[in-house]
Coordinates of C-alpha atoms and ligand atoms in Angstrom, one line a residue:
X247 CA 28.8 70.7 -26.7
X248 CA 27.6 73.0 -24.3
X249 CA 28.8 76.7 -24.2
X250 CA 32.2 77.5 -22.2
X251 CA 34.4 80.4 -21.8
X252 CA 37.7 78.5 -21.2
X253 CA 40.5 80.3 -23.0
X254 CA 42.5 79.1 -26.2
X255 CA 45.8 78.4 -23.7
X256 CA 43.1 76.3 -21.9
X257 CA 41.2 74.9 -24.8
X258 CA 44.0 73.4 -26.1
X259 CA 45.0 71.6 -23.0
X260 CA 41.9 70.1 -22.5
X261 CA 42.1 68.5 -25.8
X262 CA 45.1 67.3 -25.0
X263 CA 44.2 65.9 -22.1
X264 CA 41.5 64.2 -24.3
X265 CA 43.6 62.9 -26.8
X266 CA 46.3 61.7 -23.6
X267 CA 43.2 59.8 -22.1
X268 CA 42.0 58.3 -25.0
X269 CA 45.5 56.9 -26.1
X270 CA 47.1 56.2 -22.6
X271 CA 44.6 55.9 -20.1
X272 CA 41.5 53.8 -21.8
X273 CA 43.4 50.6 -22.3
X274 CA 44.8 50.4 -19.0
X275 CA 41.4 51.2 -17.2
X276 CA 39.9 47.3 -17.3
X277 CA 43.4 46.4 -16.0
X278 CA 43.4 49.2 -13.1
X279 CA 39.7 47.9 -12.4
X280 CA 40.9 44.2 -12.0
X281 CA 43.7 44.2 -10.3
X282 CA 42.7 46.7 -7.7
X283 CA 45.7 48.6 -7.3
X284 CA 46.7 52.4 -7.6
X285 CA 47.9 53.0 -11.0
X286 CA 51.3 54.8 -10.2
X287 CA 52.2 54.9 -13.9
X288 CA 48.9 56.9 -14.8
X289 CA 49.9 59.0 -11.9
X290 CA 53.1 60.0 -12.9
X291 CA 51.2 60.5 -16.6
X292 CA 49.1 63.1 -15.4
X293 CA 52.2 64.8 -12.9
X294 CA 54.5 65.0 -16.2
X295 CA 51.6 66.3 -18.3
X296 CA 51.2 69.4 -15.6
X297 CA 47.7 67.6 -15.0
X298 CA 48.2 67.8 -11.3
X299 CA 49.2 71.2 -11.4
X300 CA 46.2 72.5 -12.6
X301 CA 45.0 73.4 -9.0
X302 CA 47.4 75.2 -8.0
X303 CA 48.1 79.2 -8.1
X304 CA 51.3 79.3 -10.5
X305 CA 53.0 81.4 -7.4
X306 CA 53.8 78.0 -6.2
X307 CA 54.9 75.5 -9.4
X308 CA 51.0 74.7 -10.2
X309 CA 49.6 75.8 -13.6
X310 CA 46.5 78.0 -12.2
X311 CA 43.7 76.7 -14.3
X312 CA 40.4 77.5 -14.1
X313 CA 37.5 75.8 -12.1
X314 CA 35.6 74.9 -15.6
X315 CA 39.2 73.7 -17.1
X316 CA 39.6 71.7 -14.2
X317 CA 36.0 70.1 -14.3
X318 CA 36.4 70.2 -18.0
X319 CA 39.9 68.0 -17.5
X320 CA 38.5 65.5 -14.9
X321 CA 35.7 65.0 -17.4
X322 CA 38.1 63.6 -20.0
X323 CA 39.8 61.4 -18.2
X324 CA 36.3 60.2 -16.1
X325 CA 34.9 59.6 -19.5
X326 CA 37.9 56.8 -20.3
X327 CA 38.8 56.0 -16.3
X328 CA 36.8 56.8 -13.3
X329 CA 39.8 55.8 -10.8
X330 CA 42.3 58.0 -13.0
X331 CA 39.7 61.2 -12.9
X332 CA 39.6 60.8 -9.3
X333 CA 43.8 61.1 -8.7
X334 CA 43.0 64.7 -10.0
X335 CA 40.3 65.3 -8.1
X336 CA 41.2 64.3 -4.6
X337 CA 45.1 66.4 -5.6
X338 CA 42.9 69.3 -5.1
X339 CA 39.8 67.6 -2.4
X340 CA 43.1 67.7 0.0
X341 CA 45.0 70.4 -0.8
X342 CA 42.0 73.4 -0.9
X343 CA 41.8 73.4 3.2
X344 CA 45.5 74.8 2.5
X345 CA 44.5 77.0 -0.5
X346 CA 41.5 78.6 1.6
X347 CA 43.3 78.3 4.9
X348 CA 46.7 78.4 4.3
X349 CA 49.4 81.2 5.3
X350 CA 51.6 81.6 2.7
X351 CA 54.0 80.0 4.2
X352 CA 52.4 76.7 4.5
X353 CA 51.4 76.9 1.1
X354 CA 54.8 77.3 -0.1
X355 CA 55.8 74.5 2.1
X356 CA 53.3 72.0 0.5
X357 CA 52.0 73.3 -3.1
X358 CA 55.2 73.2 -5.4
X359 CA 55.8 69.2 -4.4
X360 CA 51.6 68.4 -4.8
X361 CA 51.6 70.3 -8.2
X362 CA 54.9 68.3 -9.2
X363 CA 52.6 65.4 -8.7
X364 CA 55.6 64.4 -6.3
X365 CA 53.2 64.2 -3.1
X366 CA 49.5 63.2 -3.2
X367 CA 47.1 64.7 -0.7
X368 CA 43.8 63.4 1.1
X369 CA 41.0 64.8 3.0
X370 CA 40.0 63.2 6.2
X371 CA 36.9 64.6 7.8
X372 CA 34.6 61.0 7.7
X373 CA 34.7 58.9 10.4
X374 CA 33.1 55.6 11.1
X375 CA 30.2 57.2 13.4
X376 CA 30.2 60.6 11.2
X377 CA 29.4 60.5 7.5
X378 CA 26.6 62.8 6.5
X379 CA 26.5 64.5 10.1
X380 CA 30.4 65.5 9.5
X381 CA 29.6 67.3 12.9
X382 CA 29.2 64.5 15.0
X383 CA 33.4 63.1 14.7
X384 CA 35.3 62.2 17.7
X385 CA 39.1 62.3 16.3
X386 CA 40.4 65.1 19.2
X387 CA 43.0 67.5 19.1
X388 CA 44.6 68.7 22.6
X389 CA 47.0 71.5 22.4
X390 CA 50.6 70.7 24.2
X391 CA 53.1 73.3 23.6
X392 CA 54.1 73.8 20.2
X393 CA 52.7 70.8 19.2
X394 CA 48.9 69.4 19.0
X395 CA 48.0 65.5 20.1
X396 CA 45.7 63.9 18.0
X397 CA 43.8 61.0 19.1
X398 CA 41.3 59.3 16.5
X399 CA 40.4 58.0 12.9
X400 CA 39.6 58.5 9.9
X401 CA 37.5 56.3 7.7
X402 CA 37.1 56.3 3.6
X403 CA 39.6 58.2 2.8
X404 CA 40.8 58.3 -0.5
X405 CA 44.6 58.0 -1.2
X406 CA 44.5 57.6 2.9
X407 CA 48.0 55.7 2.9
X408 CA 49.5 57.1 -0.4
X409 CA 49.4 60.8 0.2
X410 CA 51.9 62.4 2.5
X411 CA 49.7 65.9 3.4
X412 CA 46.6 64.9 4.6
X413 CA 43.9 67.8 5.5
X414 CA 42.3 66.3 9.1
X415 CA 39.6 67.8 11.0
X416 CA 39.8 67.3 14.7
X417 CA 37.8 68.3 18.1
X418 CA 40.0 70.7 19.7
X419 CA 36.9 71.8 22.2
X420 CA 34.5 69.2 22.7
X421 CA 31.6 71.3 23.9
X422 CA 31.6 74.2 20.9
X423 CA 29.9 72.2 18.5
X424 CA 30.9 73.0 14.9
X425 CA 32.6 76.0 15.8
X426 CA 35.0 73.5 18.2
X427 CA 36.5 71.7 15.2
X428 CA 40.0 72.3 14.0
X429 CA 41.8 71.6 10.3
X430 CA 45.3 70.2 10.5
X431 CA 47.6 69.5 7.8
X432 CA 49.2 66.0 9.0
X433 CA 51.9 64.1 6.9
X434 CA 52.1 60.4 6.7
X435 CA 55.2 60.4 8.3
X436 CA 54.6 62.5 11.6
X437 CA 54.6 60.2 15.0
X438 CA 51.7 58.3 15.5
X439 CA 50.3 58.7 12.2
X440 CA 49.1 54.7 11.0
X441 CA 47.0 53.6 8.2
X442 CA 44.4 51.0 9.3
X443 CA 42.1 49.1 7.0
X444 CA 42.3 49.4 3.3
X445 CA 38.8 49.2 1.8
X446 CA 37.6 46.7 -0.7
X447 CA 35.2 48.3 -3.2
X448 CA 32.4 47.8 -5.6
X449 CA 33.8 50.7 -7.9
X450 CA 36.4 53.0 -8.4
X451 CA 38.9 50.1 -7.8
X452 CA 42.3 51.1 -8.8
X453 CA 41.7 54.3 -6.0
X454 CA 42.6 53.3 -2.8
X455 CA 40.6 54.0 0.3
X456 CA 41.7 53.6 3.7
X457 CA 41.2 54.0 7.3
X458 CA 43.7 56.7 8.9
X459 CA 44.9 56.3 12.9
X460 CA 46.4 59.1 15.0
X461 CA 47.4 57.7 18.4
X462 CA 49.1 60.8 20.2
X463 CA 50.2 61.9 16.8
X464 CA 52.3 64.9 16.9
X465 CA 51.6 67.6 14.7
X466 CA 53.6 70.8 14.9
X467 CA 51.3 73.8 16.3
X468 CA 52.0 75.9 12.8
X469 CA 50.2 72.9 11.2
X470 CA 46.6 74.5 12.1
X471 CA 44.9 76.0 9.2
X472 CA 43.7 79.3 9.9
X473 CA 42.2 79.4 13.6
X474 CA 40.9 76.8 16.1
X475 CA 37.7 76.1 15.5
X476 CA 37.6 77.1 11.7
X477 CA 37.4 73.7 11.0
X478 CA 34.4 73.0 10.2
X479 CA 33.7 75.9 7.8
X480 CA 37.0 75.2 5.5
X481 CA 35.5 71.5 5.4
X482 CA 32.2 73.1 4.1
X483 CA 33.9 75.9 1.9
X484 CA 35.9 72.9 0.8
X485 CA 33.1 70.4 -0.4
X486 CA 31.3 73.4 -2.0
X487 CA 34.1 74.1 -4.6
X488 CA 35.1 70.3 -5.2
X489 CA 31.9 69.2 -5.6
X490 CA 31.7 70.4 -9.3
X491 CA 34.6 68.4 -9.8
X492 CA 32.7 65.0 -8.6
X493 CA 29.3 66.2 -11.0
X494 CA 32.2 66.2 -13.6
X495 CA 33.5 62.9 -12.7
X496 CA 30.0 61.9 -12.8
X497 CA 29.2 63.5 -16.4
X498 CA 32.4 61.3 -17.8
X499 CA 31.7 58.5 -17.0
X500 CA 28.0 59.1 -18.8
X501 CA 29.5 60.5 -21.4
X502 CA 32.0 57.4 -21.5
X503 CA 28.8 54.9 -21.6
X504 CA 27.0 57.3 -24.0
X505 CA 29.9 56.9 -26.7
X506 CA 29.8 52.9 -25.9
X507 CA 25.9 52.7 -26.3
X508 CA 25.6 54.2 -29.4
X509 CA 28.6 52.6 -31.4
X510 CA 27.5 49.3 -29.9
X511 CA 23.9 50.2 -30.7
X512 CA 25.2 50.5 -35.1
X513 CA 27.5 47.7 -34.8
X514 CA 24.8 45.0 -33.4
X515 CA 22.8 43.3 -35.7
X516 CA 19.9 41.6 -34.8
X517 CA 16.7 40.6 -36.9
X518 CA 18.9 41.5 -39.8
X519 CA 19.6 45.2 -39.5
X520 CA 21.8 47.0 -36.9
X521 CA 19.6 47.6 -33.4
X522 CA 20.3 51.7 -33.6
X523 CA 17.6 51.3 -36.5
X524 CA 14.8 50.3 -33.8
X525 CA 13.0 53.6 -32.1
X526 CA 12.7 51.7 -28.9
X527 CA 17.0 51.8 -28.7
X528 CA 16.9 55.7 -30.7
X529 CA 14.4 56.9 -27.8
X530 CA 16.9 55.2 -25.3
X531 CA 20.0 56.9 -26.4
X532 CA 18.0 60.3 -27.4
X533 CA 17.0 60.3 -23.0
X534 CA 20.4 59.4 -22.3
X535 CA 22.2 61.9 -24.4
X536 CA 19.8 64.7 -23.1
X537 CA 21.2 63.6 -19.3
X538 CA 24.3 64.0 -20.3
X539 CA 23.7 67.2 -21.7
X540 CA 21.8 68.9 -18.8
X541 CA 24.5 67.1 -16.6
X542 CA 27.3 69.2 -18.3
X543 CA 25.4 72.6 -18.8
X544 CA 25.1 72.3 -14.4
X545 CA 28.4 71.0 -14.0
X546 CA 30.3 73.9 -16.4
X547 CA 27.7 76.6 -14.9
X548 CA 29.1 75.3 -11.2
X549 CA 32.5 75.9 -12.0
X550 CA 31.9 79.3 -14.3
X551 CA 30.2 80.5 -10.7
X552 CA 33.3 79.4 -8.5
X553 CA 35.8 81.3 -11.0
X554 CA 33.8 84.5 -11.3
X555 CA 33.2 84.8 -7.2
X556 CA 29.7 84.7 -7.6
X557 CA 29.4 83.9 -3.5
X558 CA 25.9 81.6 -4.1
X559 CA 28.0 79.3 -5.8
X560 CA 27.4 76.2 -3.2
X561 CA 23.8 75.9 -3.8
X562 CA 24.3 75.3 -7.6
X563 CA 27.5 72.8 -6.6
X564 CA 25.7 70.8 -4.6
X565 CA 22.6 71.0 -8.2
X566 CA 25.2 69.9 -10.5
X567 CA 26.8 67.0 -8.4
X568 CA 23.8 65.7 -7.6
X569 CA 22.4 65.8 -10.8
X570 CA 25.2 64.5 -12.5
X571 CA 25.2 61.3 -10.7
X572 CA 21.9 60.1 -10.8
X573 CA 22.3 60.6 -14.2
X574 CA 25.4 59.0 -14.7
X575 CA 23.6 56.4 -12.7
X576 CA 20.5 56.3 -15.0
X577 CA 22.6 56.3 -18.4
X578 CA 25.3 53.7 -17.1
X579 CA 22.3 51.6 -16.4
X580 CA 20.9 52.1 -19.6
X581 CA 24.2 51.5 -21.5
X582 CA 24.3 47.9 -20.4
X583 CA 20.6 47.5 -21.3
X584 CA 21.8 48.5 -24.9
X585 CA 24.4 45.9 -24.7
X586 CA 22.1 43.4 -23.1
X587 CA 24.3 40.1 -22.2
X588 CA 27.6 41.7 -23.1
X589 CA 27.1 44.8 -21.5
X590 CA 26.7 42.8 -18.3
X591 CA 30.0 40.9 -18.8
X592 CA 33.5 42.2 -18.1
X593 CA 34.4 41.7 -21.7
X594 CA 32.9 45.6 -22.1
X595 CA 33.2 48.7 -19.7
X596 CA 29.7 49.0 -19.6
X597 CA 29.1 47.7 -16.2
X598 CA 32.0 48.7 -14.7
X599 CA 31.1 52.2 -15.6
X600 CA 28.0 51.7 -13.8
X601 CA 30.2 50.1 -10.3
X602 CA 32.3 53.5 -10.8
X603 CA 29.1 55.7 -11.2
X604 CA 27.5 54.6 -8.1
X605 CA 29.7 56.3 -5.5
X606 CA 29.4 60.1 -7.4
X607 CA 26.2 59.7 -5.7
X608 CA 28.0 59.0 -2.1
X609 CA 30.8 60.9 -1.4
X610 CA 31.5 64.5 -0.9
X611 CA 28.0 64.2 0.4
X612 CA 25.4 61.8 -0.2
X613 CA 22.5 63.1 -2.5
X614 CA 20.4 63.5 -0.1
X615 CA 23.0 65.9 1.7
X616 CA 23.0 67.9 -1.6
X617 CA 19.4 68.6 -1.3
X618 CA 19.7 69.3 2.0
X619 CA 22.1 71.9 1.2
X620 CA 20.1 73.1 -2.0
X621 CA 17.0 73.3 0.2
X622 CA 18.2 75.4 2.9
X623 CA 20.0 77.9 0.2
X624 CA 16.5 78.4 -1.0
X625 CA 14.8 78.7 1.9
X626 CA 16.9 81.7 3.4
X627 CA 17.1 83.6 0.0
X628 CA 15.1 86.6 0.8
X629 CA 11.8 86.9 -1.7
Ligands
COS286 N1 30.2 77.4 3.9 C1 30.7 78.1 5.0 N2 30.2 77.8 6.2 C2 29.2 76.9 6.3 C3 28.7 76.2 5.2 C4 29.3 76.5 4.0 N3 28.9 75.8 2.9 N4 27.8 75.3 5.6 C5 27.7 75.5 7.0 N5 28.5 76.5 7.4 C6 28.7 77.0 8.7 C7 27.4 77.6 9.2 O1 27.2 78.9 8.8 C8 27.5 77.5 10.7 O2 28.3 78.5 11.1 P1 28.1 79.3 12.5 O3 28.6 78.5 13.6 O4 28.9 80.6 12.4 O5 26.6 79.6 12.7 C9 28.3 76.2 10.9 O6 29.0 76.0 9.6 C10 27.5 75.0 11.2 O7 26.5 74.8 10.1 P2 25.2 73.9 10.2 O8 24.5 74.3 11.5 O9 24.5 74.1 9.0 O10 25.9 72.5 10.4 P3 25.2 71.0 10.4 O11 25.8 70.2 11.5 O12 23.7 71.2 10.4 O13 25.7 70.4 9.0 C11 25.7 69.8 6.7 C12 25.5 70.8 7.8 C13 24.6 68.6 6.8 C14 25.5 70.5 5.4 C15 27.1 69.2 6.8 O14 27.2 68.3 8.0 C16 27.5 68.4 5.6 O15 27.9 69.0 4.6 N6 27.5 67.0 5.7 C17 28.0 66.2 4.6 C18 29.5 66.0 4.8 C19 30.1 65.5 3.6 O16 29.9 66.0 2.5 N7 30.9 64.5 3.8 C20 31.7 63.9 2.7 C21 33.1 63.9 3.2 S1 34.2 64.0 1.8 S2 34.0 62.3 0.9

C-alpha cells in the first residue's frame, strides 16, 4: 500500500467504504453492466453512507473530505464497480464550477441537496464538434434582462438527464475566444432545457450519458458563475482537480482485475499443478501489480498536491490520470489473458473491466490532451 496521510476519522471511512463495496456493490455490478440502466439503489447507498457528501465543505451539509480520501473512496468502489465509482465522481465533476465559482449564495442554494445525494449534477462543456478543442463549442448565451438565452447542445454528458444542476459552458461573445465563454448553472427543469439522445456504450454501462438541448432556455442572470467570460478557466481549473479522481477510477478497476488474476491464477489447474506455479503467469502478475502500484503512488501524490495548495498541481493531475489508464488498460488486458477463454466470457468481470477501463483514457481529456497539458507545464517552468 503506498504511503498516505489521510487521518484516522478518514481512514476508517475509507474502509468502510471498502467493506460497503465489497458486500453491496460487487454483486450487483454484472447486473448494472447488463441491463444498462442507472443503478438508483446503489445511488441512494452511497447518499445514505455520506459518500456523496464527501465533496462538499461541511458549511453546506457535505462531509469535507480530503482530495486523497476522495480518490482513495472512488478507488474502492472502481475496484468492485466502475459505473458506481463514477456516481461519485461526476457529484463533484459538476458541482466544482460552483465550488470555485460560486457566491455563497449559490452554493448554499445547490450544495446541501447534492451532498444529501437528493440531486445529481453534470458537467456539460463537450459538444459534438468540440471534444479535445473544448474552445471551439457553439452552445451561445445572449444576455436579455435578468435572464440569459441559451441556444445549443451538449454531447456525452454523464448523468445528462438525471441530474437537476448541470454546470454549462456557453459563448456569451463570439469573437473573444476563450476569454468569451461563460459557466451557467442550468437545472433540468428551467424552460427550454431537453435531453436528446441517450448513448449506447461499450463500457461504464449502468452510467448514463446523454445529449443536452437548450432551445431559448432561460436561465436566471444570478445563474452565471463568477464573471462572463470566466468560463473557460473554471472548466480548466475544473478538469485539473477531477482528473485525480478519474486516475483513481482508473487504478480500481486495475486493482479490481489484479485481485481476479491472481486468485484465478492459484485456483486454475492445468498440466496438474495450479498455473500461478508457472514464471511465465508470476512475471505477468509481478508487471501488472507494479502498474498498479506506480498508478496509485501518482494518483495519491495528485490529490496530496490539490489538498496542500501546491498551485503546480495540474501538471502532475493530468501524469496520474494518464498514467493510470493506460495502465488499467494494460493490466485489464492482461487479466483476461490470465483467464484465457473464461476471462473473455461474461461468466467473469475480467472483460468487462477492460470495456470500463477504456474510457479513463477518453474523458476529462483524452491522453493525448494530458500530455499536451504535461508538456506545456514543462516547457514554461523556468530552468
Ligand atoms: N487553469 C487555469 N487557466 C487555464 C488552464 C488551467 N489549467 N489552462 C488554460 N487556461 C487559461 C489560459 O491561461 C488562457 O488564459 P488567458 O486567456 O488569460 O491567456 C486560456 O485559458 C486559454 O488557454 P489555452 O490558450 O491554453 O487554450 P487552448 O484552446 O489552447 O486549450 C487545452 C487548451 C487543449 C488544454 C483545452 O482545450 C483542454 O483541456 N481540452 C480538453 C478538454 C477536456 O478535457 N474535455 C473533457 C470534457 S469533460 S468529459
Amino acid at each position: 500500500m503506498a504511503v498516505t496521510h489521510v487521518n484516522e476519522d478518514e481512514k476508517a471511512l475509507i474502509e468502510a467504504i471498502r467493506e460497503l463495496a465489497q458486500e453491496r456493490v460487487a454483486p450487483r455490478a454484472a447486473e448494472i453492466d447488463h441491463t444498462a440502466q442507472f443503478p438508483w439503489d446503489i445511488k441512494e447507498l452511497l447518499a445514505q453512507q455520506d459518500i456523496l457528501a464527501m465533496p462538499f465543505p461541511t458549511e453546506y451539509g457535505g462531509v469535507g473530505a480530503s482530495e486523497l480520501a476522495i480518490v482513495m473512496a472512488i478507488e474502492e468502489l472502481a475496484r468492485c464497480c466502475a459505473t458506481t465509482s463514477l456516481i461519485l465522481a461526476a457529484q463533484q465533476l459538476g458541482a466544482l464550477p460552483i465550488m470555485l465559482a460560486g457566491t455563497d449564495e449559490q452554493k448554499r442554494t445547490y450544495f446541501p441537496r447534492l451532498a444529501s445525494g437528493e440531486w445529481l449534477a453534470a458537467f456539460g462543456l463537450t459538444e459534438s464538434g468540440s471534444g479535445s478543442d473544448a474552445a471551439a463549442m457553439k452552445t451561445r448565451a445572449v444576455r436579455q434582462g435578468d435572464k440569459y438565452i441559451l441556444n445549443g447542445s451538449k454531447r456525452f454528458i454523464t448523468n445528462g438527464g438525471l441530474a437537476h444542476v448541470n454546470s454549462i459552458f456557453a459563448l456569451t461573445d463570439p469573437n473573444a475566444g476563450t476569454r468569451g465563454i461563460s459557466a451557467f448553472i442550468v437545472e433540468d427543469d428551467f424552460p427550454g432545457f431537453a435531453v436528446g439522445r441517450v448513448e449506447d456504450k461499450m463500457g461504464i454501462k449502468g452510467s448514463q450519458t446523454a445529449e443536452l438541448i437548450f432551445t431559448d432556455c432561460e436561465v436566471p442572470a444570478e445563474n452565471l458563475l463568477g464573471r462572463e467570460g470566466d468560463g473557460f478557466k473554471i472548466a480548466m481549473m475544473t478538469l485539473d482537480r477531477t482528473r485525480p479522481g478519474i486516475g483513481a477510477q482508473a487504478l480500481g478497476i486495475a486493482q479490481g482485475a489484479l485481485d481476479l488474476a491472481v486468485s484465478y491464477s492459484k485456483q486454475r489447474v492445468q498440466f496438474n499443478r495450479p498455473i500461478a506455479e508457472n514464471q511465465g503467469i508470476q512475471f505477468m502478475l509481478a508487471d501488472m501489480a507494479t502498474k498498479v502500484e506506480a498508478a496509485r503512488l501518482l494518483v495519491y501524490n495528485a490529490a496530496e498536491m490539490i489538498d496542500r495548495g501546491d498551485v503546480s498541481f495540474g501538471k502532475y493531475s493530468a501524469m496520474a490520470k494518464m498514467f493510470a489508464s493506460d495502465a488499467a488498460m494494460s493490466v485489464t488486458g492482461d487479466a483476461i489473458q490470465v483467464l484465457g477463454g473464461y476471462g473473455y466470457m461474461k461468466e467473469y468481470p475480467a472483460e468487462r473491466m477492460m470495456r470500463d477501463a477504456k474510457i479513463t483514457q477518453i474523458y476529462e481529456g483524452t491522453n493525448q490532451i494530458q500530455r499536451l497539458v504535461i508538456a506545456r507545464a514543462l516547457l514554461s517552468e523556468a530552468l
